[in-house]
Tab-separated table of C-alpha atoms in Angstrom:
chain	number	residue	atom	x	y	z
A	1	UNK	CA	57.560	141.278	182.683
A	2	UNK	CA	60.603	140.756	180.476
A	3	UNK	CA	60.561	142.346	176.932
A	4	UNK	CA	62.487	139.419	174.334
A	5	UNK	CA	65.014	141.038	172.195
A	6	UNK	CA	65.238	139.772	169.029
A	7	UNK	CA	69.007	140.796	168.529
A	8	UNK	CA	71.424	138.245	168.639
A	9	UNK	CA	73.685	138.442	171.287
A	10	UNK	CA	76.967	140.113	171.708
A	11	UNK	CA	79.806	137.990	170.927
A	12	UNK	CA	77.556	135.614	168.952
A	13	UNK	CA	78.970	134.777	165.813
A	14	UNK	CA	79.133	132.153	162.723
A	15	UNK	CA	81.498	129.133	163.649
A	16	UNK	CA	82.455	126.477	161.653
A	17	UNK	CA	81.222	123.369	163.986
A	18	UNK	CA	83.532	121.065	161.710
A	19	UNK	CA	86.605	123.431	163.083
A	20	UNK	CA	86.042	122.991	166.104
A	21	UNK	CA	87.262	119.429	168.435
A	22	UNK	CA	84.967	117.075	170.109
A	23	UNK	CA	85.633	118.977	173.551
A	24	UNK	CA	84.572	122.065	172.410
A	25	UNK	CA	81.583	120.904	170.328
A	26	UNK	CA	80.580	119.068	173.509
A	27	UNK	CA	81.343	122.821	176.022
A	28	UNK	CA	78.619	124.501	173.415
A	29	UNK	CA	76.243	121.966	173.589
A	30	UNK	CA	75.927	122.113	176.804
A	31	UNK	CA	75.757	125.767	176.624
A	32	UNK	CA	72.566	125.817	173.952
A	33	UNK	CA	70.810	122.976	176.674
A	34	UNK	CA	70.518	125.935	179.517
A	35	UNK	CA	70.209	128.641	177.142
A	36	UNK	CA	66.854	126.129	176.028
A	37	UNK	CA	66.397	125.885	179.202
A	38	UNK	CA	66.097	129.595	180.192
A	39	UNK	CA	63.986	129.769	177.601
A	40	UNK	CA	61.435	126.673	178.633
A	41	UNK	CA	61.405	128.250	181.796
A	42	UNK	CA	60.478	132.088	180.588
A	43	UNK	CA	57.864	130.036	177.986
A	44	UNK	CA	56.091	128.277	181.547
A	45	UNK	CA	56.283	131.636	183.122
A	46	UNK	CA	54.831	133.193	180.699
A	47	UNK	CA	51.851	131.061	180.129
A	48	UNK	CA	51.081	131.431	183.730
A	49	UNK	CA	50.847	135.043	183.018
A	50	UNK	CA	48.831	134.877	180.010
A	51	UNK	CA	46.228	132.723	181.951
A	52	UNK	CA	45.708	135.330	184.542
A	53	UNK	CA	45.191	138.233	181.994
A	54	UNK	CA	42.581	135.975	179.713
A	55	UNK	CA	41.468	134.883	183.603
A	56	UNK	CA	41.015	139.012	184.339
A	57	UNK	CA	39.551	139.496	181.033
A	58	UNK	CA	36.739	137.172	181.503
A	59	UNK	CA	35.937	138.514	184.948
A	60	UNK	CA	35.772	142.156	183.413
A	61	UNK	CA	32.902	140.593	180.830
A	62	UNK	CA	31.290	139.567	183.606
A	63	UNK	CA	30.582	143.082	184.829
A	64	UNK	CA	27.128	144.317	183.166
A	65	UNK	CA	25.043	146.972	184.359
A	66	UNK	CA	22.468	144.334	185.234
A	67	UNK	CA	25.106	143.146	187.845
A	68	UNK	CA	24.618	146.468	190.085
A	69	UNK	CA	23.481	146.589	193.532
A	70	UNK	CA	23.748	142.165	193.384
A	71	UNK	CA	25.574	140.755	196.734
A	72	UNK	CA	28.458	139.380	195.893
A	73	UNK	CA	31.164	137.364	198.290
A	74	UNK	CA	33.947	139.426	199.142
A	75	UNK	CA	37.084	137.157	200.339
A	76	UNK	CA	38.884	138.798	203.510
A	77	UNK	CA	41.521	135.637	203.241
A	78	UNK	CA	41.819	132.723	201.283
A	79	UNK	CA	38.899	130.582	203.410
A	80	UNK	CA	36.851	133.740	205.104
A	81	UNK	CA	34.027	136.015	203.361
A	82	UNK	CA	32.307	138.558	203.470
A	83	UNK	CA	28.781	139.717	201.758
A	84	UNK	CA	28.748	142.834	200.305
A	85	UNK	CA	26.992	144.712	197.178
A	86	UNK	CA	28.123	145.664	194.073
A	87	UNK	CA	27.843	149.511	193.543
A	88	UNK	CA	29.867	150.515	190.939
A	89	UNK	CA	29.577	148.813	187.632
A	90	UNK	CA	31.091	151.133	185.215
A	91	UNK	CA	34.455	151.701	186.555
A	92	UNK	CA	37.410	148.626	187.517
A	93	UNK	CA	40.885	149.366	189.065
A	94	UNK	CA	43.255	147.889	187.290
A	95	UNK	CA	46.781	147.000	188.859
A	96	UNK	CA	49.239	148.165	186.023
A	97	UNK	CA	52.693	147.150	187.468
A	98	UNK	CA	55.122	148.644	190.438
A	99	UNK	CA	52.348	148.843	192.765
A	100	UNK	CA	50.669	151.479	190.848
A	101	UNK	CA	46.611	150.876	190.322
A	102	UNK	CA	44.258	153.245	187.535
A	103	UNK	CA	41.065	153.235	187.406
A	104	UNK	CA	39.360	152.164	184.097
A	105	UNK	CA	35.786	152.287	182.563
A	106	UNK	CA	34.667	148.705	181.734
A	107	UNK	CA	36.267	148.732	178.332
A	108	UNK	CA	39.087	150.205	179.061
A	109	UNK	CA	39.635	147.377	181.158
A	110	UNK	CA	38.668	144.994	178.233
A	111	UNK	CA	41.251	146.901	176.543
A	112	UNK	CA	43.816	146.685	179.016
A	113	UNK	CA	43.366	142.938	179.384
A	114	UNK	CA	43.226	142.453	175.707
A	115	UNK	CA	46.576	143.911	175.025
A	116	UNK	CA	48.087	142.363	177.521
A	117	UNK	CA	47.177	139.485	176.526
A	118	UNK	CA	48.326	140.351	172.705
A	119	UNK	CA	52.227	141.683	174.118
A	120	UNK	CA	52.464	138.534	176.064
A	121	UNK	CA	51.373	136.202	173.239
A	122	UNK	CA	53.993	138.108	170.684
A	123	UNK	CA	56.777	137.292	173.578
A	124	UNK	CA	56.171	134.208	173.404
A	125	UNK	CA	56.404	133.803	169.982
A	126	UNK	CA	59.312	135.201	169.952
A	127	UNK	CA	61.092	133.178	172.537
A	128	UNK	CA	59.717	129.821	170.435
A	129	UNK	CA	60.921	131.113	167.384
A	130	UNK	CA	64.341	131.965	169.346
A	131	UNK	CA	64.270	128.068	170.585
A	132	UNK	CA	63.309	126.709	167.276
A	133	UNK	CA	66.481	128.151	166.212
A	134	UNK	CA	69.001	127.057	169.037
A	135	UNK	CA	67.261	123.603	168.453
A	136	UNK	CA	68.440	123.636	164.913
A	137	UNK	CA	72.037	124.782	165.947
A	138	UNK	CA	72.029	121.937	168.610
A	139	UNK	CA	70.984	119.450	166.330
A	140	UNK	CA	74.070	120.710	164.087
A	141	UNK	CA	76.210	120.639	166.893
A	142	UNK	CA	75.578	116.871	167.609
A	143	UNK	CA	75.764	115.869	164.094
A	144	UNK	CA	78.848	116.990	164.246
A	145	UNK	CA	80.007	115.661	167.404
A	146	UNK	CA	78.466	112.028	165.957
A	147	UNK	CA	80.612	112.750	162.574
A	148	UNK	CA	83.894	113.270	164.734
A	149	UNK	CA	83.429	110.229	166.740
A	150	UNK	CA	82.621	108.203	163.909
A	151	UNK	CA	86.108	109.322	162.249
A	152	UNK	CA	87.777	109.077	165.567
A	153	UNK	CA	87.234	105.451	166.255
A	154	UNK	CA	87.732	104.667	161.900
A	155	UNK	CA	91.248	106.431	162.667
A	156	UNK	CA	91.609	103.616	165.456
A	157	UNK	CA	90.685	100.946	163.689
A	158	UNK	CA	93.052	101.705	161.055
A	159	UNK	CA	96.017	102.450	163.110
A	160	UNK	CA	95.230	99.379	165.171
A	161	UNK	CA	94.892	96.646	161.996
B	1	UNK	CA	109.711	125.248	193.587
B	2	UNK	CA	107.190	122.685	192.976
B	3	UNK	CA	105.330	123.393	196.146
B	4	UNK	CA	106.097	127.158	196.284
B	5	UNK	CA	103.728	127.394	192.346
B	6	UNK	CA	101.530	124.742	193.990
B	7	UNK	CA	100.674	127.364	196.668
B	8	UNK	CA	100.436	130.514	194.526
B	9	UNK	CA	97.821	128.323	192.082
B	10	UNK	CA	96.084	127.590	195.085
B	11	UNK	CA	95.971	131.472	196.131
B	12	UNK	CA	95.329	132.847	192.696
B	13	UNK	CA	92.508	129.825	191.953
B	14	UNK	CA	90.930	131.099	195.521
B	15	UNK	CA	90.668	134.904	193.986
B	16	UNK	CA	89.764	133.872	190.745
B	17	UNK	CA	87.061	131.958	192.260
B	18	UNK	CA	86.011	134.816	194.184
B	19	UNK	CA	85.662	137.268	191.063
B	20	UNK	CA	83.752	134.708	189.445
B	21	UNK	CA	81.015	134.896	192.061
B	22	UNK	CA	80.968	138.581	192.095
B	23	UNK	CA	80.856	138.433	188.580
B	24	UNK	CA	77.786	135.660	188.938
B	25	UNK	CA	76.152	138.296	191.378
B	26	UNK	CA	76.741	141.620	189.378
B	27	UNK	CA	74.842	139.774	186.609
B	28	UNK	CA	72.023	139.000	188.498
B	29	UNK	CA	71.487	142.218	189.341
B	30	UNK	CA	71.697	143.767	186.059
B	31	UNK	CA	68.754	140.781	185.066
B	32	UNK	CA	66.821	142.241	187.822
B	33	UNK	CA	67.216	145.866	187.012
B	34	UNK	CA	66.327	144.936	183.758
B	35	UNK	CA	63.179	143.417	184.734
B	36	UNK	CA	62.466	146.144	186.816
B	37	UNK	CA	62.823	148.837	183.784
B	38	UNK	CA	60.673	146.649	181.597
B	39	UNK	CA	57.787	147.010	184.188
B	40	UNK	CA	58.280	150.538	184.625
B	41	UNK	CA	58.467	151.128	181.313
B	42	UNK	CA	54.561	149.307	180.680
B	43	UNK	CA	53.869	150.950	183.725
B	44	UNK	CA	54.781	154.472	182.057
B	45	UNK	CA	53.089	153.722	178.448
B	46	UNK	CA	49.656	152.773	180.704
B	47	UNK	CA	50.023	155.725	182.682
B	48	UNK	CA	50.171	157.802	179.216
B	49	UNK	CA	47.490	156.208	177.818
B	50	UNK	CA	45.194	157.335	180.786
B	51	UNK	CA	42.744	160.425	180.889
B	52	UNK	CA	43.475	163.332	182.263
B	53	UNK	CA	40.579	162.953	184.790
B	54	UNK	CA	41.455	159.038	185.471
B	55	UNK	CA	41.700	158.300	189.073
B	56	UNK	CA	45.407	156.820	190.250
B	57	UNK	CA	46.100	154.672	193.086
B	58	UNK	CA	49.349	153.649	194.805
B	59	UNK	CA	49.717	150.699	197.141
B	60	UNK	CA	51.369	151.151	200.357
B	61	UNK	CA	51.238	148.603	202.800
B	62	UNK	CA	47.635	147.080	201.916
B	63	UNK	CA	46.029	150.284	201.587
B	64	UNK	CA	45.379	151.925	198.203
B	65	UNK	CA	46.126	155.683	198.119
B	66	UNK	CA	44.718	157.902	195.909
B	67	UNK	CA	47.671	159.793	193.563
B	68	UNK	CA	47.615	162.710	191.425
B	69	UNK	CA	48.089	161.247	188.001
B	70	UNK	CA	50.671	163.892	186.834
B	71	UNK	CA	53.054	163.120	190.181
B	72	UNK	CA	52.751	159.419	189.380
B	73	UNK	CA	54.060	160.118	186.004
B	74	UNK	CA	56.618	162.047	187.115
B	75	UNK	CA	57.893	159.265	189.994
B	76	UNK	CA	57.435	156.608	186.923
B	77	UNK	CA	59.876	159.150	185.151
B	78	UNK	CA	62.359	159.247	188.040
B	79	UNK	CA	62.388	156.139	188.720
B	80	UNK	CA	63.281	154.822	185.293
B	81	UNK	CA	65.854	157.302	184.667
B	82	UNK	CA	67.700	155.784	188.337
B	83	UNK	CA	67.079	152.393	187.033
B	84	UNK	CA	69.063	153.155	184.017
B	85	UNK	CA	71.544	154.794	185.949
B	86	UNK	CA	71.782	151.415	187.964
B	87	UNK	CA	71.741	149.580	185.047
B	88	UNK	CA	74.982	151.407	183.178
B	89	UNK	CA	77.160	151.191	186.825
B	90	UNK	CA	76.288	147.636	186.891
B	91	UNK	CA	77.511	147.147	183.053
B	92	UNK	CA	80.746	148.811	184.030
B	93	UNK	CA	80.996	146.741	186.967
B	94	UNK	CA	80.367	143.734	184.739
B	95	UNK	CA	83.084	144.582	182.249
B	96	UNK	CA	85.698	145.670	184.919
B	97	UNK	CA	84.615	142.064	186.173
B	98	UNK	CA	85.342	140.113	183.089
B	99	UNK	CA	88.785	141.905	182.227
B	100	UNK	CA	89.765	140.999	185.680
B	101	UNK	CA	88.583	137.482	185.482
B	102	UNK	CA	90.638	137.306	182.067
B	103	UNK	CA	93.782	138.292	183.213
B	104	UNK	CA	93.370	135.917	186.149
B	105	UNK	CA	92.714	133.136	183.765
B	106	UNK	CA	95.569	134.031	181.783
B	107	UNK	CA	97.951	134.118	185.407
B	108	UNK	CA	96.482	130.720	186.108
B	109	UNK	CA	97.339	129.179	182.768
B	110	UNK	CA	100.664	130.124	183.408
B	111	UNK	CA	100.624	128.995	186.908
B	112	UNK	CA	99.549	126.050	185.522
B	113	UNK	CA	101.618	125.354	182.556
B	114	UNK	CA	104.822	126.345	184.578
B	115	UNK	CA	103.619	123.443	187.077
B	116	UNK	CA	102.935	121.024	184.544
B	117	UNK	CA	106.830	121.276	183.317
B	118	UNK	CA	108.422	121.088	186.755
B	119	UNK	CA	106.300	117.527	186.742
B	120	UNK	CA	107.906	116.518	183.220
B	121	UNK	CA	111.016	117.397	185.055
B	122	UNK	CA	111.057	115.941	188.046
């Protein structure tokens, strides 16, 4: 679980794009498609996450006091099963991270799931708002690289007439 | 003289190369020590946010083992504190890295450039 900074990061600056030559232009480019790429990546990765959480959340509204002492299936492995009864209906244990697991009254679990849910949604936010704004920059970038060219092959024609 | 630069490029390009993938590697870690903080660290605000009387579990192997919740604060603790010790030797590493990979590029400009007139020459 990766926490987004919002700070911009260290050596990142203003440039003037029109300063710079079609080589260079072309290096940062390239540089802004795997940075977008990281970020796709952390987006899908994310969304898997937030799907088990609202997945977890659901299963913790399932849990009434009308569910005690039902059978329920209990999987051993992915394809075996066994039966066994439901018991305790107030209390869930929760896996919170680095192999440590808490015990939680039903809404606390809720809770827990809810939250989650909420910190994971405002990551993701804030990695779309972060791509939004390399998109914008990489648009820039190949403006300019469209701009150069353009002059490049009017200087050619001119020389060459 | 040609040859003799040819062969110290080739030397200094094969060490350069070399930091660069130590470099790749020492930033790797650092991503994964980061990742691991960030977990501790919701691991550590959950922990707080439990009741005194709240039952704690550990996972060893595929058992679940019953914790005191004050200890498992206290290894949460710990444990961040030597992740952030990890985490500064690694930065260090990773500067030491980059000034080293710098003055390499630098050498193999030069190598380079020096090369590139002995051509003109010839």
């Amino acid at each position: 679980m990766a926490t987004v900074s919002m700070a911009p990061a260290p050596g990142m600056h203003q440039i003037d794009l029109s300063k710079l030559n079609l080589h260079q232009l072309a290096q940062l480019k390239q540089q802004l498609d795997q940075e977008l790429n990281v970020f796709q990546d952390s987006l899908q990765t994310l969304k898997i996450a937030q799907g088990k959480f609202v997945e977890s959340g659901e299963s913790v509204e399932k849990i009434t006091p009308q569910t005690k002492g039902k059978t329920v299936l209990v999987p051993l492995t992915g394809s075996m099963y066994v039966p066994g009864t439901i018991i305790d209906t107030d209390n869930v244990i929760i896996d919170i991270g680095t192999g440590y697991y808490a015990q939680k009254d039903i809404e606390g679990g809720k809770d827990y799931f809810k939250r989650k849910v909420q910190f994971v949604t405002e990551q993701m936010e804030k990695i779309q708002q972060l791509g939004i704004e390399k998109s914008k920059a990489r648009e820039a970038i190949c403006m300019m690289m469209e701009m150069k060219l353009q002059q490049q092959a009017q200087a050619q024609k001119a020389s060459s007439s | 003289m040609t040859e003799e630069i040819q062969k110290k490029l080739q030397k200094e390009l094969e060490i350069f190369n070399g930091v660069q993938k130590e470099y790749h590697k020492a930033v790797a870690q650092k991503q994964q020590l980061d990742s691991q903080l960030n977990e501790n660290k919701a691991v550590k605000e959950e922990l707080a946010l439990l009741k005194k009387d709240s039952e704690v579990y550990k996972l060893i192997g595929p058992v679940l083992v019953k914790q005191d919740l004050e200890e498992a604060r206290q290894n949460v603790s710990k444990r961040m504190e030597y992740i952030s010790k990890e985490i500064k030797r690694t930065d260090d590493h990773i500067s030491a890295l980059e000034n080293k990979q710098e003055a390499l590029q630098e050498n193999l400009n030069k190598l380079r450039n020096d090369l590139g007139k002995l051509k003109i020459k010839a």
